[in-house]
Amino acid sequence: MTCALTLAAAAPRVAATASPLAAASSSRRRRLGATTTDAAAAAVRRRRPARRRAAAAAAAAASDDDDSHYYSGDARGPNAVEDVVELYLARARATAADSDPSSIVDPDDDGPPRGRGKGRVYLIGTGPGDPGLLTLKAFHLMQTADVVLYDRLVAPAILDMVHADARMLYVGKQAGFHTRTQDEIEAMLLGFAEVGATVVRLKGGDPLVFGRGGEEMEALMARGHALSIVPGVTAAAGVGSELGIPLTHRGAATSVRLLTGHLREGAAKEAASGEGNAVADPIDFAVTAADLDTTLVVYMGLGTLPSLAGKLIASGFPPETPAVAVERGTTPRERRVFSALGELPDAVLECELKSPTLIIIGKTVALSPWWPRKAGEKAAEGGGTFVLQEGLAEEDTAAWFERDGATVRKLRAMGNAERKAAAAGGESAR
Ligand code: SAH
């Protein structure tokens, strides 16, 4: 079964749509005869027996836990870190580099303070998946790496951009393989830095948003190493923009709140015993802190979605509050489920969304051009004020806007060469 299709006509308040790229690949599948749209739509609409639904809920929760390595650790292997560092050293000796790729970055930039060892450590956000969302700084630093530590959410297309001689180490979860604990990852970062390597730590999204980047920074600093941090487009921003969902919007959302649906291991115990500042249940916190003028963005929230939706509704959120769950946002395999909040948990189960999935709840979700509307309703109302740049907009486009009742304000635009010349001459180019 696939959910990569539009259900708006059949079920106005619940719709699963695919990105244009995913739609293209699903039409390719159809040409191959794998799934027909009608059969798939019927399968999506069929209600699943309670037992299967419970199993699917458990599977969704388990798959969501795939991301729990951001919070918790796993079994450790003795000496594993030392072995890896030793392996790196042996390889580095064997392939003694004859060029200094770090010169690709700003030659005047001495990089982060190096602390006791000589190596540099860069903690880099790679965005939600679309390689186009990688920053130029991240790209350049990826050309300087001796060793790269990456986890599950870093897109393969982005890994392909790391230069060919870098040593690549997967430190995320993988069935059947030893999973690195957070302590081991931190020990590896230190180990490589202290033997003089340029270490690039790649993380999905932004490294400091639910990415444990802060912990890695603290571990390095505790040993006298500083690191440079390169921001990435966090899933909320990447997915929100791609879907045309403003996270804040005048008159609809005065704030945005990024939440985790997943509880850090041990936090419940700490909270119960009154230790630390632990919050017992992030969902309870989300609900007490939420208001109708806030856009809620939930990371790692598949497993706890039924609880979150129920508690939000019990605390006064209308069940028809617009919401969306997006799996693998900004990638060709993206799947989206638009739904009213009250129906979202069921819709997500029916479409069998898996991790990584981001959930956005709030009035601004209905501003998305993909939000299902009643037949005949226009996606966007006419009027408003359009700002056109002279020389960039066709005259007849301006006329079109004017005809639609908009006010057209013209701005002076200059060519970029002209702007640079003006800036060089000390004149403001703005
Ligand atoms: N540092 C990351 C978040 C890591 S936590 C960031 O800033 O985006 C992992 C969670 O992020 C996933 O469970 C999911 O909720 C969300 N996420 C990350 N990338 C995503 C994507 N491409 N599509 C949907 N959700 C995503």
mmCIF file with all atom_site columns, N, CA and C in Angstrom, residues 248-309:
data_model
loop_
_atom_site.group_PDB
_atom_site.id
_atom_site.type_symbol
_atom_site.label_atom_id
_atom_site.label_alt_id
_atom_site.label_comp_id
_atom_site.label_asym_id
_atom_site.label_entity_id
_atom_site.label_seq_id
_atom_site.pdbx_PDB_ins_code
_atom_site.Cartn_x
_atom_site.Cartn_y
_atom_site.Cartn_z
_atom_site.occupancy
_atom_site.B_iso_or_equiv
_atom_site.pdbx_formal_charge
_atom_site.auth_seq_id
_atom_site.auth_comp_id
_atom_site.auth_asym_id
_atom_site.auth_atom_id
_atom_site.pdbx_PDB_model_num
ATOM 1   N N  . THR A 1 248 ? 5.391  31.193 11.765 1.00 0.00 ? 248 THR A N  1
ATOM 2   C CA . THR A 1 248 ? 4.707  32.311 12.429 1.00 0.00 ? 248 THR A CA 1
ATOM 3   C C  . THR A 1 248 ? 3.957  33.068 11.330 1.00 0.00 ? 248 THR A C  1
ATOM 4   N N  . HIS A 1 249 ? 2.869  33.699 11.699 1.00 0.00 ? 249 HIS A N  1
ATOM 5   C CA . HIS A 1 249 ? 2.089  34.395 10.680 1.00 0.00 ? 249 HIS A CA 1
ATOM 6   C C  . HIS A 1 249 ? 1.201  35.412 11.392 1.00 0.00 ? 249 HIS A C  1
ATOM 7   N N  . ARG A 1 250 ? 1.256  36.655 10.911 1.00 0.00 ? 250 ARG A N  1
ATOM 8   C CA . ARG A 1 250 ? 0.449  37.680 11.588 1.00 0.00 ? 250 ARG A CA 1
ATOM 9   C C  . ARG A 1 250 ? -1.009 37.269 11.626 1.00 0.00 ? 250 ARG A C  1
ATOM 10  N N  . GLY A 1 251 ? -1.588 37.310 12.791 1.00 0.00 ? 251 GLY A N  1
ATOM 11  C CA . GLY A 1 251 ? -3.002 36.983 12.926 1.00 0.00 ? 251 GLY A CA 1
ATOM 12  C C  . GLY A 1 251 ? -3.276 35.499 13.129 1.00 0.00 ? 251 GLY A C  1
ATOM 13  N N  . ALA A 1 252 ? -2.259 34.662 12.966 1.00 0.00 ? 252 ALA A N  1
ATOM 14  C CA . ALA A 1 252 ? -2.512 33.218 13.129 1.00 0.00 ? 252 ALA A CA 1
ATOM 15  C C  . ALA A 1 252 ? -1.557 32.563 14.122 1.00 0.00 ? 252 ALA A C  1
ATOM 16  N N  . ALA A 1 253 ? -0.305 32.961 14.105 1.00 0.00 ? 253 ALA A N  1
ATOM 17  C CA . ALA A 1 253 ? 0.661  32.338 15.034 1.00 0.00 ? 253 ALA A CA 1
ATOM 18  C C  . ALA A 1 253 ? 1.688  33.375 15.464 1.00 0.00 ? 253 ALA A C  1
ATOM 19  N N  . THR A 1 254 ? 1.661  33.708 16.737 1.00 0.00 ? 254 THR A N  1
ATOM 20  C CA . THR A 1 254 ? 2.608  34.711 17.240 1.00 0.00 ? 254 THR A CA 1
ATOM 21  C C  . THR A 1 254 ? 3.886  34.054 17.755 1.00 0.00 ? 254 THR A C  1
ATOM 22  N N  . SER A 1 255 ? 3.890  32.733 17.827 1.00 0.00 ? 255 SER A N  1
ATOM 23  C CA . SER A 1 255 ? 5.128  32.059 18.241 1.00 0.00 ? 255 SER A CA 1
ATOM 24  C C  . SER A 1 255 ? 5.152  30.653 17.656 1.00 0.00 ? 255 SER A C  1
ATOM 25  N N  . VAL A 1 256 ? 6.347  30.060 17.725 1.00 0.00 ? 256 VAL A N  1
ATOM 26  C CA . VAL A 1 256 ? 6.498  28.682 17.260 1.00 0.00 ? 256 VAL A CA 1
ATOM 27  C C  . VAL A 1 256 ? 7.243  27.928 18.350 1.00 0.00 ? 256 VAL A C  1
ATOM 28  N N  . ARG A 1 257 ? 6.862  26.683 18.553 1.00 0.00 ? 257 ARG A N  1
ATOM 29  C CA . ARG A 1 257 ? 7.472  25.899 19.634 1.00 0.00 ? 257 ARG A CA 1
ATOM 30  C C  . ARG A 1 257 ? 7.973  24.574 19.055 1.00 0.00 ? 257 ARG A C  1
ATOM 31  N N  . LEU A 1 258 ? 9.244  24.304 19.253 1.00 0.00 ? 258 LEU A N  1
ATOM 32  C CA . LEU A 1 258 ? 9.820  23.040 18.785 1.00 0.00 ? 258 LEU A CA 1
ATOM 33  C C  . LEU A 1 258 ? 9.837  22.067 19.963 1.00 0.00 ? 258 LEU A C  1
ATOM 34  N N  . LEU A 1 259 ? 9.219  20.917 19.786 1.00 0.00 ? 259 LEU A N  1
ATOM 35  C CA . LEU A 1 259 ? 9.066  19.962 20.884 1.00 0.00 ? 259 LEU A CA 1
ATOM 36  C C  . LEU A 1 259 ? 9.618  18.607 20.500 1.00 0.00 ? 259 LEU A C  1
ATOM 37  N N  . THR A 1 260 ? 9.996  17.830 21.495 1.00 0.00 ? 260 THR A N  1
ATOM 38  C CA . THR A 1 260 ? 10.264 16.424 21.226 1.00 0.00 ? 260 THR A CA 1
ATOM 39  C C  . THR A 1 260 ? 9.122  15.596 21.801 1.00 0.00 ? 260 THR A C  1
ATOM 40  N N  . GLY A 1 261 ? 8.745  14.558 21.065 1.00 0.00 ? 261 GLY A N  1
ATOM 41  C CA . GLY A 1 261 ? 7.742  13.639 21.591 1.00 0.00 ? 261 GLY A CA 1
ATOM 42  C C  . GLY A 1 261 ? 8.418  12.507 22.344 1.00 0.00 ? 261 GLY A C  1
ATOM 43  N N  . HIS A 1 262 ? 9.752  12.517 22.319 1.00 0.00 ? 262 HIS A N  1
ATOM 44  C CA . HIS A 1 262 ? 10.487 11.382 22.883 1.00 0.00 ? 262 HIS A CA 1
ATOM 45  C C  . HIS A 1 262 ? 11.157 11.798 24.178 1.00 0.00 ? 262 HIS A C  1
ATOM 46  N N  . LEU A 1 263 ? 11.013 10.954 25.181 1.00 0.00 ? 263 LEU A N  1
ATOM 47  C CA . LEU A 1 263 ? 11.562 11.274 26.496 1.00 0.00 ? 263 LEU A CA 1
ATOM 48  C C  . LEU A 1 263 ? 12.989 10.740 26.625 1.00 0.00 ? 263 LEU A C  1
ATOM 49  N N  . ARG A 1 264 ? 13.904 11.603 27.075 1.00 0.00 ? 264 ARG A N  1
ATOM 50  C CA . ARG A 1 264 ? 15.282 11.168 27.307 1.00 0.00 ? 264 ARG A CA 1
ATOM 51  C C  . ARG A 1 264 ? 15.294 10.020 28.309 1.00 0.00 ? 264 ARG A C  1
ATOM 52  N N  . GLU A 1 265 ? 16.130 9.024  28.010 1.00 0.00 ? 265 GLU A N  1
ATOM 53  C CA . GLU A 1 265 ? 16.198 7.865  28.895 1.00 0.00 ? 265 GLU A CA 1
ATOM 54  C C  . GLU A 1 265 ? 16.589 8.308  30.311 1.00 0.00 ? 265 GLU A C  1
ATOM 55  N N  . GLY A 1 266 ? 15.871 7.844  31.287 1.00 0.00 ? 266 GLY A N  1
ATOM 56  C CA . GLY A 1 266 ? 16.242 8.170  32.664 1.00 0.00 ? 266 GLY A CA 1
ATOM 57  C C  . GLY A 1 266 ? 15.565 9.433  33.173 1.00 0.00 ? 266 GLY A C  1
ATOM 58  N N  . ALA A 1 267 ? 14.984 10.234 32.256 1.00 0.00 ? 267 ALA A N  1
ATOM 59  C CA . ALA A 1 267 ? 14.412 11.506 32.695 1.00 0.00 ? 267 ALA A CA 1
ATOM 60  C C  . ALA A 1 267 ? 13.217 11.298 33.624 1.00 0.00 ? 267 ALA A C  1
ATOM 61  N N  . ALA A 1 268 ? 12.407 10.259 33.306 1.00 0.00 ? 268 ALA A N  1
ATOM 62  C CA . ALA A 1 268 ? 11.218 10.025 34.132 1.00 0.00 ? 268 ALA A CA 1
ATOM 63  C C  . ALA A 1 268 ? 11.640 9.715  35.565 1.00 0.00 ? 268 ALA A C  1
ATOM 64  N N  . LYS A 1 269 ? 12.693 8.876  35.700 1.00 0.00 ? 269 LYS A N  1
ATOM 65  C CA . LYS A 1 269 ? 13.172 8.506  37.031 1.00 0.00 ? 269 LYS A CA 1
ATOM 66  C C  . LYS A 1 269 ? 13.679 9.738  37.775 1.00 0.00 ? 269 LYS A C  1
ATOM 67  N N  . GLU A 1 270 ? 14.487 10.557 37.056 1.00 0.00 ? 270 GLU A N  1
ATOM 68  C CA . GLU A 1 270 ? 15.037 11.762 37.687 1.00 0.00 ? 270 GLU A CA 1
ATOM 69  C C  . GLU A 1 270 ? 13.922 12.671 38.170 1.00 0.00 ? 270 GLU A C  1
ATOM 70  N N  . ALA A 1 271 ? 12.889 12.817 37.308 1.00 0.00 ? 271 ALA A N  1
ATOM 71  C CA . ALA A 1 271 ? 11.789 13.715 37.669 1.00 0.00 ? 271 ALA A CA 1
ATOM 72  C C  . ALA A 1 271 ? 11.047 13.180 38.889 1.00 0.00 ? 271 ALA A C  1
ATOM 73  N N  . ALA A 1 272 ? 10.830 11.850 38.896 1.00 0.00 ? 272 ALA A N  1
ATOM 74  C CA . ALA A 1 272 ? 10.091 11.244 40.002 1.00 0.00 ? 272 ALA A CA 1
ATOM 75  C C  . ALA A 1 272 ? 10.859 11.410 41.313 1.00 0.00 ? 272 ALA A C  1
ATOM 76  N N  . SER A 1 273 ? 12.203 11.345 41.224 1.00 0.00 ? 273 SER A N  1
ATOM 77  C CA . SER A 1 273 ? 12.981 11.442 42.460 1.00 0.00 ? 273 SER A CA 1
ATOM 78  C C  . SER A 1 273 ? 13.329 12.893 42.789 1.00 0.00 ? 273 SER A C  1
ATOM 79  N N  . GLY A 1 274 ? 12.851 13.820 41.944 1.00 0.00 ? 274 GLY A N  1
ATOM 80  C CA . GLY A 1 274 ? 13.083 15.242 42.222 1.00 0.00 ? 274 GLY A CA 1
ATOM 81  C C  . GLY A 1 274 ? 14.496 15.698 41.876 1.00 0.00 ? 274 GLY A C  1
ATOM 82  N N  . GLU A 1 275 ? 15.281 14.836 41.169 1.00 0.00 ? 275 GLU A N  1
ATOM 83  C CA . GLU A 1 275 ? 16.647 15.225 40.794 1.00 0.00 ? 275 GLU A CA 1
ATOM 84  C C  . GLU A 1 275 ? 16.633 16.097 39.548 1.00 0.00 ? 275 GLU A C  1
ATOM 85  N N  . GLY A 1 276 ? 17.586 16.969 39.436 1.00 0.00 ? 276 GLY A N  1
ATOM 86  C CA . GLY A 1 276 ? 17.794 17.773 38.222 1.00 0.00 ? 276 GLY A CA 1
ATOM 87  C C  . GLY A 1 276 ? 16.569 18.579 37.843 1.00 0.00 ? 276 GLY A C  1
ATOM 88  N N  . ASN A 1 277 ? 16.591 19.066 36.575 1.00 0.00 ? 277 ASN A N  1
ATOM 89  C CA . ASN A 1 277 ? 15.467 19.882 36.103 1.00 0.00 ? 277 ASN A CA 1
ATOM 90  C C  . ASN A 1 277 ? 14.606 19.084 35.149 1.00 0.00 ? 277 ASN A C  1
ATOM 91  N N  . ALA A 1 278 ? 14.690 17.762 35.250 1.00 0.00 ? 278 ALA A N  1
ATOM 92  C CA . ALA A 1 278 ? 14.029 16.931 34.242 1.00 0.00 ? 278 ALA A CA 1
ATOM 93  C C  . ALA A 1 278 ? 12.521 17.164 34.191 1.00 0.00 ? 278 ALA A C  1
ATOM 94  N N  . VAL A 1 279 ? 12.019 17.152 32.965 1.00 0.00 ? 279 VAL A N  1
ATOM 95  C CA . VAL A 1 279 ? 10.578 17.230 32.765 1.00 0.00 ? 279 VAL A CA 1
ATOM 96  C C  . VAL A 1 279 ? 10.100 15.806 32.599 1.00 0.00 ? 279 VAL A C  1
ATOM 97  N N  . ALA A 1 280 ? 9.104  15.400 33.390 1.00 0.00 ? 280 ALA A N  1
ATOM 98  C CA . ALA A 1 280 ? 8.702  13.995 33.385 1.00 0.00 ? 280 ALA A CA 1
ATOM 99  C C  . ALA A 1 280 ? 8.176  13.569 32.029 1.00 0.00 ? 280 ALA A C  1
ATOM 100 N N  . ASP A 1 281 ? 7.292  14.334 31.449 1.00 0.00 ? 281 ASP A N  1
ATOM 101 C CA . ASP A 1 281 ? 6.656  13.928 30.211 1.00 0.00 ? 281 ASP A CA 1
ATOM 102 C C  . ASP A 1 281 ? 6.635  15.126 29.268 1.00 0.00 ? 281 ASP A C  1
ATOM 103 N N  . PRO A 1 282 ? 7.382  15.054 28.159 1.00 0.00 ? 282 PRO A N  1
ATOM 104 C CA . PRO A 1 282 ? 7.440  16.209 27.262 1.00 0.00 ? 282 PRO A CA 1
ATOM 105 C C  . PRO A 1 282 ? 6.070  16.554 26.688 1.00 0.00 ? 282 PRO A C  1
ATOM 106 N N  . ILE A 1 283 ? 5.190  15.552 26.624 1.00 0.00 ? 283 ILE A N  1
ATOM 107 C CA . ILE A 1 283 ? 3.857  15.812 26.081 1.00 0.00 ? 283 ILE A CA 1
ATOM 108 C C  . ILE A 1 283 ? 3.068  16.690 27.052 1.00 0.00 ? 283 ILE A C  1
ATOM 109 N N  . ASP A 1 284 ? 3.150  16.380 28.357 1.00 0.00 ? 284 ASP A N  1
ATOM 110 C CA . ASP A 1 284 ? 2.465  17.225 29.342 1.00 0.00 ? 284 ASP A CA 1
ATOM 111 C C  . ASP A 1 284 ? 2.971  18.651 29.251 1.00 0.00 ? 284 ASP A C  1
ATOM 112 N N  . PHE A 1 285 ? 4.286  18.769 29.100 1.00 0.00 ? 285 PHE A N  1
ATOM 113 C CA . PHE A 1 285 ? 4.875  20.099 29.022 1.00 0.00 ? 285 PHE A CA 1
ATOM 114 C C  . PHE A 1 285 ? 4.355  20.827 27.781 1.00 0.00 ? 285 PHE A C  1
ATOM 115 N N  . ALA A 1 286 ? 4.319  20.079 26.661 1.00 0.00 ? 286 ALA A N  1
ATOM 116 C CA . ALA A 1 286 ? 3.850  20.679 25.407 1.00 0.00 ? 286 ALA A CA 1
ATOM 117 C C  . ALA A 1 286 ? 2.449  21.224 25.575 1.00 0.00 ? 286 ALA A C  1
ATOM 118 N N  . VAL A 1 287 ? 1.634  20.460 26.246 1.00 0.00 ? 287 VAL A N  1
ATOM 119 C CA . VAL A 1 287 ? 0.232  20.833 26.366 1.00 0.00 ? 287 VAL A CA 1
ATOM 120 C C  . VAL A 1 287 ? 0.081  22.048 27.285 1.00 0.00 ? 287 VAL A C  1
ATOM 121 N N  . THR A 1 288 ? 0.777  22.044 28.420 1.00 0.00 ? 288 THR A N  1
ATOM 122 C CA . THR A 1 288 ? 0.609  23.181 29.330 1.00 0.00 ? 288 THR A CA 1
ATOM 123 C C  . THR A 1 288 ? 1.165  24.454 28.702 1.00 0.00 ? 288 THR A C  1
ATOM 124 N N  . ALA A 1 289 ? 2.187  24.290 27.852 1.00 0.00 ? 289 ALA A N  1
ATOM 125 C CA . ALA A 1 289 ? 2.815  25.486 27.293 1.00 0.00 ? 289 ALA A CA 1
ATOM 126 C C  . ALA A 1 289 ? 2.152  25.936 25.989 1.00 0.00 ? 289 ALA A C  1
ATOM 127 N N  . ALA A 1 290 ? 1.253  25.137 25.447 1.00 0.00 ? 290 ALA A N  1
ATOM 128 C CA . ALA A 1 290 ? 0.704  25.441 24.121 1.00 0.00 ? 290 ALA A CA 1
ATOM 129 C C  . ALA A 1 290 ? -0.457 26.426 24.201 1.00 0.00 ? 290 ALA A C  1
ATOM 130 N N  . ASP A 1 291 ? -0.578 27.255 23.183 1.00 0.00 ? 291 ASP A N  1
ATOM 131 C CA . ASP A 1 291 ? -1.799 28.038 23.056 1.00 0.00 ? 291 ASP A CA 1
ATOM 132 C C  . ASP A 1 291 ? -2.177 28.068 21.589 1.00 0.00 ? 291 ASP A C  1
ATOM 133 N N  . LEU A 1 292 ? -3.382 28.504 21.321 1.00 0.00 ? 292 LEU A N  1
ATOM 134 C CA . LEU A 1 292 ? -3.904 28.372 19.950 1.00 0.00 ? 292 LEU A CA 1
ATOM 135 C C  . LEU A 1 292 ? -3.169 29.253 18.953 1.00 0.00 ? 292 LEU A C  1
ATOM 136 N N  . ASP A 1 293 ? -2.437 30.264 19.441 1.00 0.00 ? 293 ASP A N  1
ATOM 137 C CA . ASP A 1 293 ? -1.688 31.137 18.539 1.00 0.00 ? 293 ASP A CA 1
ATOM 138 C C  . ASP A 1 293 ? -0.236 30.703 18.388 1.00 0.00 ? 293 ASP A C  1
ATOM 139 N N  . THR A 1 294 ? 0.043  29.478 18.800 1.00 0.00 ? 294 THR A N  1
ATOM 140 C CA . THR A 1 294 ? 1.403  28.929 18.657 1.00 0.00 ? 294 THR A CA 1
ATOM 141 C C  . THR A 1 294 ? 1.382  27.835 17.600 1.00 0.00 ? 294 THR A C  1
ATOM 142 N N  . THR A 1 295 ? 2.413  27.811 16.753 1.00 0.00 ? 295 THR A N  1
ATOM 143 C CA . THR A 1 295 ? 2.574  26.654 15.867 1.00 0.00 ? 295 THR A CA 1
ATOM 144 C C  . THR A 1 295 ? 3.422  25.643 16.627 1.00 0.00 ? 295 THR A C  1
ATOM 145 N N  . LEU A 1 296 ? 2.890  24.440 16.796 1.00 0.00 ? 296 LEU A N  1
ATOM 146 C CA . LEU A 1 296 ? 3.644  23.384 17.494 1.00 0.00 ? 296 LEU A CA 1
ATOM 147 C C  . LEU A 1 296 ? 4.337  22.510 16.456 1.00 0.00 ? 296 LEU A C  1
ATOM 148 N N  . VAL A 1 297 ? 5.625  22.308 16.618 1.00 0.00 ? 297 VAL A N  1
ATOM 149 C CA . VAL A 1 297 ? 6.349  21.427 15.702 1.00 0.00 ? 297 VAL A CA 1
ATOM 150 C C  . VAL A 1 297 ? 6.957  20.318 16.540 1.00 0.00 ? 297 VAL A C  1
ATOM 151 N N  . VAL A 1 298 ? 6.548  19.091 16.265 1.00 0.00 ? 298 VAL A N  1
ATOM 152 C CA . VAL A 1 298 ? 6.947  17.971 17.115 1.00 0.00 ? 298 VAL A CA 1
ATOM 153 C C  . VAL A 1 298 ? 7.955  17.089 16.382 1.00 0.00 ? 298 VAL A C  1
ATOM 154 N N  . TYR A 1 299 ? 9.139  16.956 16.951 1.00 0.00 ? 299 TYR A N  1
ATOM 155 C CA . TYR A 1 299 ? 10.186 16.068 16.453 1.00 0.00 ? 299 TYR A CA 1
ATOM 156 C C  . TYR A 1 299 ? 10.037 14.727 17.185 1.00 0.00 ? 299 TYR A C  1
ATOM 157 N N  . MET A 1 300 ? 10.369 13.647 16.518 1.00 0.00 ? 300 MET A N  1
ATOM 158 C CA . MET A 1 300 ? 10.357 12.314 17.128 1.00 0.00 ? 300 MET A CA 1
ATOM 159 C C  . MET A 1 300 ? 9.022  12.040 17.810 1.00 0.00 ? 300 MET A C  1
ATOM 160 N N  . GLY A 1 301 ? 7.935  12.459 17.179 1.00 0.00 ? 301 GLY A N  1
ATOM 161 C CA . GLY A 1 301 ? 6.658  12.421 17.868 1.00 0.00 ? 301 GLY A CA 1
ATOM 162 C C  . GLY A 1 301 ? 5.691  11.348 17.410 1.00 0.00 ? 301 GLY A C  1
ATOM 163 N N  . LEU A 1 302 ? 6.112  10.428 16.518 1.00 0.00 ? 302 LEU A N  1
ATOM 164 C CA . LEU A 1 302 ? 5.152  9.442  16.006 1.00 0.00 ? 302 LEU A CA 1
ATOM 165 C C  . LEU A 1 302 ? 4.576  8.584  17.131 1.00 0.00 ? 302 LEU A C  1
ATOM 166 N N  . GLY A 1 303 ? 5.443  8.067  17.993 1.00 0.00 ? 303 GLY A N  1
ATOM 167 C CA . GLY A 1 303 ? 5.007  7.129  19.026 1.00 0.00 ? 303 GLY A CA 1
ATOM 168 C C  . GLY A 1 303 ? 4.056  7.754  20.033 1.00 0.00 ? 303 GLY A C  1
ATOM 169 N N  . THR A 1 304 ? 4.240  9.035  20.308 1.00 0.00 ? 304 THR A N  1
ATOM 170 C CA . THR A 1 304 ? 3.416  9.675  21.338 1.00 0.00 ? 304 THR A CA 1
ATOM 171 C C  . THR A 1 304 ? 2.309  10.541 20.742 1.00 0.00 ? 304 THR A C  1
ATOM 172 N N  . LEU A 1 305 ? 2.117  10.472 19.417 1.00 0.00 ? 305 LEU A N  1
ATOM 173 C CA . LEU A 1 305 ? 1.111  11.331 18.788 1.00 0.00 ? 305 LEU A CA 1
ATOM 174 C C  . LEU A 1 305 ? -0.304 11.147 19.360 1.00 0.00 ? 305 LEU A C  1
ATOM 175 N N  . PRO A 1 306 ? -0.774 9.909  19.566 1.00 0.00 ? 306 PRO A N  1
ATOM 176 C CA . PRO A 1 306 ? -2.135 9.778  20.095 1.00 0.00 ? 306 PRO A CA 1
ATOM 177 C C  . PRO A 1 306 ? -2.278 10.487 21.446 1.00 0.00 ? 306 PRO A C  1
ATOM 178 N N  . SER A 1 307 ? -1.269 10.341 22.295 1.00 0.00 ? 307 SER A N  1
ATOM 179 C CA . SER A 1 307 ? -1.311 10.975 23.605 1.00 0.00 ? 307 SER A CA 1
ATOM 180 C C  . SER A 1 307 ? -1.289 12.504 23.464 1.00 0.00 ? 307 SER A C  1
ATOM 181 N N  . LEU A 1 308 ? -0.410 13.016 22.595 1.00 0.00 ? 308 LEU A N  1
ATOM 182 C CA . LEU A 1 308 ? -0.321 14.468 22.420 1.00 0.00 ? 308 LEU A CA 1
ATOM 183 C C  . LEU A 1 308 ? -1.635 15.034 21.897 1.00 0.00 ? 308 LEU A C  1
ATOM 184 N N  . ALA A 1 309 ? -2.175 14.401 20.842 1.00 0.00 ? 309 ALA A N  1
ATOM 185 C CA . ALA A 1 309 ? -3.411 14.917 20.242 1.00 0.00 ? 309 ALA A CA 1
ATOM 186 C C  . ALA A 1 309 ? -4.533 14.904 21.283 1.00 0.00 ? 309 ALA A C  1
#
